[in-house]
Amino acid sequence: MFLGDYIVIEKQITPYHFSCSCVSTGTEFDAVVDPDKRDFFDNTEFPENHPHACRFLRPAGGDRIVCTIHETSPAQCKIYRCIILRIFRFERGQVGYITGTGALHTADPVLRGVFDEGMKKLPRDAGDPEAWIADYLSANGYQVQ
């Protein structure tokens, strides 16, 4: 579930810069912890408690787990289709979810409309698009986890 054992940290260059490789492809890449996620990264409790999880995942409040190297993550991570947000309507339970590729999965036409409208409004310079989408959906009456 956490893409563990797919990224190997070969060398730590600075506290937030690592030389890594992808186990599945052998591709080498530099991983740099996103500046806006360094406070999350500094908390090492999650990787200590989840030894098979990706070393770059961290809790970001509530039940939300974020990739702290989103900007420099390898291609395999960018196409990984895990669920990053679950969407609920209080009276109906879960009505959809969003995967790591940013795709909404729902049978609810109202949620689809709200989501599509939000995607049109998503700022190009949104530092954390997942957080922006979660806030947008919350502001439109959905509970997001």
PDB file of N, CA and C in Angstrom, residues 104-141:
ATOM      1  N   LEU A 104     -10.631  11.159 -10.351  1.00  0.00           N
ATOM      2  CA  LEU A 104     -11.775  10.931  -9.489  1.00  0.00           C
ATOM      3  C   LEU A 104     -12.495   9.664  -9.930  1.00  0.00           C
ATOM      4  N   HIS A 105     -12.841   8.817  -8.977  1.00  0.00           N
ATOM      5  CA  HIS A 105     -13.615   7.604  -9.235  1.00  0.00           C
ATOM      6  C   HIS A 105     -14.917   7.736  -8.449  1.00  0.00           C
ATOM      7  N   THR A 106     -16.025   7.878  -9.168  1.00  0.00           N
ATOM      8  CA  THR A 106     -17.327   8.039  -8.526  1.00  0.00           C
ATOM      9  C   THR A 106     -18.441   7.703  -9.506  1.00  0.00           C
ATOM     10  N   ALA A 107     -19.571   7.299  -8.949  1.00  0.00           N
ATOM     11  CA  ALA A 107     -20.778   7.100  -9.750  1.00  0.00           C
ATOM     12  C   ALA A 107     -21.756   8.238  -9.480  1.00  0.00           C
ATOM     13  N   ASP A 108     -21.362   9.184  -8.649  1.00  0.00           N
ATOM     14  CA  ASP A 108     -22.225  10.290  -8.234  1.00  0.00           C
ATOM     15  C   ASP A 108     -22.069  11.467  -9.205  1.00  0.00           C
ATOM     16  N   PRO A 109     -23.104  11.776  -9.993  1.00  0.00           N
ATOM     17  CA  PRO A 109     -22.980  12.862 -10.971  1.00  0.00           C
ATOM     18  C   PRO A 109     -22.803  14.237 -10.332  1.00  0.00           C
ATOM     19  N   VAL A 110     -23.341  14.441  -9.141  1.00  0.00           N
ATOM     20  CA  VAL A 110     -23.177  15.736  -8.471  1.00  0.00           C
ATOM     21  C   VAL A 110     -21.721  15.929  -8.061  1.00  0.00           C
ATOM     22  N   LEU A 111     -21.133  14.900  -7.446  1.00  0.00           N
ATOM     23  CA  LEU A 111     -19.725  14.975  -7.077  1.00  0.00           C
ATOM     24  C   LEU A 111     -18.866  15.182  -8.323  1.00  0.00           C
ATOM     25  N   ARG A 112     -19.164  14.469  -9.391  1.00  0.00           N
ATOM     26  CA  ARG A 112     -18.401  14.620 -10.636  1.00  0.00           C
ATOM     27  C   ARG A 112     -18.436  16.085 -11.096  1.00  0.00           C
ATOM     28  N   GLY A 113     -19.599  16.703 -11.054  1.00  0.00           N
ATOM     29  CA  GLY A 113     -19.731  18.101 -11.466  1.00  0.00           C
ATOM     30  C   GLY A 113     -18.933  19.045 -10.578  1.00  0.00           C
ATOM     31  N   VAL A 114     -19.035  18.838  -9.265  1.00  0.00           N
ATOM     32  CA  VAL A 114     -18.293  19.680  -8.319  1.00  0.00           C
ATOM     33  C   VAL A 114     -16.789  19.518  -8.547  1.00  0.00           C
ATOM     34  N   PHE A 115     -16.350  18.287  -8.698  1.00  0.00           N
ATOM     35  CA  PHE A 115     -14.928  18.018  -8.915  1.00  0.00           C
ATOM     36  C   PHE A 115     -14.442  18.653 -10.223  1.00  0.00           C
ATOM     37  N   ASP A 116     -15.187  18.446 -11.311  1.00  0.00           N
ATOM     38  CA  ASP A 116     -14.775  19.006 -12.601  1.00  0.00           C
ATOM     39  C   ASP A 116     -14.703  20.526 -12.549  1.00  0.00           C
ATOM     40  N   GLU A 117     -15.657  21.148 -11.867  1.00  0.00           N
ATOM     41  CA  GLU A 117     -15.631  22.610 -11.721  1.00  0.00           C
ATOM     42  C   GLU A 117     -14.416  23.039 -10.901  1.00  0.00           C
ATOM     43  N   GLY A 118     -14.112  22.283  -9.855  1.00  0.00           N
ATOM     44  CA  GLY A 118     -12.938  22.587  -9.032  1.00  0.00           C
ATOM     45  C   GLY A 118     -11.641  22.472  -9.814  1.00  0.00           C
ATOM     46  N   MET A 119     -11.563  21.480 -10.676  1.00  0.00           N
ATOM     47  CA  MET A 119     -10.339  21.297 -11.471  1.00  0.00           C
ATOM     48  C   MET A 119     -10.111  22.496 -12.395  1.00  0.00           C
ATOM     49  N   LYS A 120     -11.195  23.124 -12.843  1.00  0.00           N
ATOM     50  CA  LYS A 120     -11.065  24.331 -13.673  1.00  0.00           C
ATOM     51  C   LYS A 120     -10.522  25.502 -12.861  1.00  0.00           C
ATOM     52  N   LYS A 121     -10.792  25.493 -11.556  1.00  0.00           N
ATOM     53  CA  LYS A 121     -10.384  26.593 -10.671  1.00  0.00           C
ATOM     54  C   LYS A 121      -9.049  26.347  -9.981  1.00  0.00           C
ATOM     55  N   LEU A 122      -8.531  25.128 -10.082  1.00  0.00           N
ATOM     56  CA  LEU A 122      -7.282  24.783  -9.406  1.00  0.00           C
ATOM     57  C   LEU A 122      -6.166  25.719  -9.867  1.00  0.00           C
ATOM     58  N   PRO A 123      -5.573  26.476  -8.948  1.00  0.00           N
ATOM     59  CA  PRO A 123      -4.497  27.395  -9.346  1.00  0.00           C
ATOM     60  C   PRO A 123      -3.301  26.637  -9.916  1.00  0.00           C
ATOM     61  N   ARG A 124      -2.739  27.147 -10.978  1.00  0.00           N
ATOM     62  CA  ARG A 124      -1.572  26.505 -11.595  1.00  0.00           C
ATOM     63  C   ARG A 124      -0.397  26.431 -10.631  1.00  0.00           C
ATOM     64  N   ASP A 125      -0.332  27.382  -9.726  1.00  0.00           N
ATOM     65  CA  ASP A 125       0.788  27.426  -8.785  1.00  0.00           C
ATOM     66  C   ASP A 125       0.413  26.856  -7.416  1.00  0.00           C
ATOM     67  N   ALA A 126      -0.619  26.028  -7.375  1.00  0.00           N
ATOM     68  CA  ALA A 126      -1.013  25.408  -6.101  1.00  0.00           C
ATOM     69  C   ALA A 126       0.146  24.549  -5.613  1.00  0.00           C
ATOM     70  N   GLY A 127       0.731  24.918  -4.482  1.00  0.00           N
ATOM     71  CA  GLY A 127       1.876  24.186  -3.952  1.00  0.00           C
ATOM     72  C   GLY A 127       1.554  22.742  -3.629  1.00  0.00           C
ATOM     73  N   ASP A 128       0.357  22.505  -3.113  1.00  0.00           N
ATOM     74  CA  ASP A 128      -0.074  21.157  -2.758  1.00  0.00           C
ATOM     75  C   ASP A 128      -1.474  20.955  -3.329  1.00  0.00           C
ATOM     76  N   PRO A 129      -1.563  20.500  -4.587  1.00  0.00           N
ATOM     77  CA  PRO A 129      -2.875  20.356  -5.216  1.00  0.00           C
ATOM     78  C   PRO A 129      -3.834  19.450  -4.443  1.00  0.00           C
ATOM     79  N   GLU A 130      -3.311  18.411  -3.801  1.00  0.00           N
ATOM     80  CA  GLU A 130      -4.173  17.505  -3.042  1.00  0.00           C
ATOM     81  C   GLU A 130      -4.876  18.252  -1.910  1.00  0.00           C
ATOM     82  N   ALA A 131      -4.130  19.101  -1.212  1.00  0.00           N
ATOM     83  CA  ALA A 131      -4.709  19.874  -0.113  1.00  0.00           C
ATOM     84  C   ALA A 131      -5.739  20.861  -0.658  1.00  0.00           C
ATOM     85  N   TRP A 132      -5.437  21.485  -1.792  1.00  0.00           N
ATOM     86  CA  TRP A 132      -6.367  22.443  -2.390  1.00  0.00           C
ATOM     87  C   TRP A 132      -7.663  21.733  -2.759  1.00  0.00           C
ATOM     88  N   ILE A 133      -7.567  20.567  -3.389  1.00  0.00           N
ATOM     89  CA  ILE A 133      -8.755  19.809  -3.787  1.00  0.00           C
ATOM     90  C   ILE A 133      -9.547  19.387  -2.552  1.00  0.00           C
ATOM     91  N   ALA A 134      -8.858  18.915  -1.514  1.00  0.00           N
ATOM     92  CA  ALA A 134      -9.537  18.514  -0.278  1.00  0.00           C
ATOM     93  C   ALA A 134     -10.287  19.700   0.322  1.00  0.00           C
ATOM     94  N   ASP A 135      -9.651  20.864   0.368  1.00  0.00           N
ATOM     95  CA  ASP A 135     -10.300  22.065   0.901  1.00  0.00           C
ATOM     96  C   ASP A 135     -11.498  22.467   0.040  1.00  0.00           C
ATOM     97  N   TYR A 136     -11.341  22.387  -1.279  1.00  0.00           N
ATOM     98  CA  TYR A 136     -12.414  22.750  -2.202  1.00  0.00           C
ATOM     99  C   TYR A 136     -13.626  21.836  -2.005  1.00  0.00           C
ATOM    100  N   LEU A 137     -13.383  20.533  -1.933  1.00  0.00           N
ATOM    101  CA  LEU A 137     -14.486  19.596  -1.748  1.00  0.00           C
ATOM    102  C   LEU A 137     -15.149  19.798  -0.381  1.00  0.00           C
ATOM    103  N   SER A 138     -14.344  20.055   0.643  1.00  0.00           N
ATOM    104  CA  SER A 138     -14.901  20.316   1.983  1.00  0.00           C
ATOM    105  C   SER A 138     -15.791  21.556   1.964  1.00  0.00           C
ATOM    106  N   ALA A 139     -15.344  22.594   1.268  1.00  0.00           N
ATOM    107  CA  ALA A 139     -16.119  23.829   1.172  1.00  0.00           C
ATOM    108  C   ALA A 139     -17.419  23.616   0.399  1.00  0.00           C
ATOM    109  N   ASN A 140     -17.490  22.534  -0.361  1.00  0.00           N
ATOM    110  CA  ASN A 140     -18.703  22.229  -1.133  1.00  0.00           C
ATOM    111  C   ASN A 140     -19.536  21.112  -0.509  1.00  0.00           C
ATOM    112  N   GLY A 141     -19.348  20.891   0.799  1.00  0.00           N
ATOM    113  CA  GLY A 141     -20.215  19.990   1.531  1.00  0.00           C
ATOM    114  C   GLY A 141     -19.796  18.544   1.639  1.00  0.00           C
TER     115      GLY A 141
END
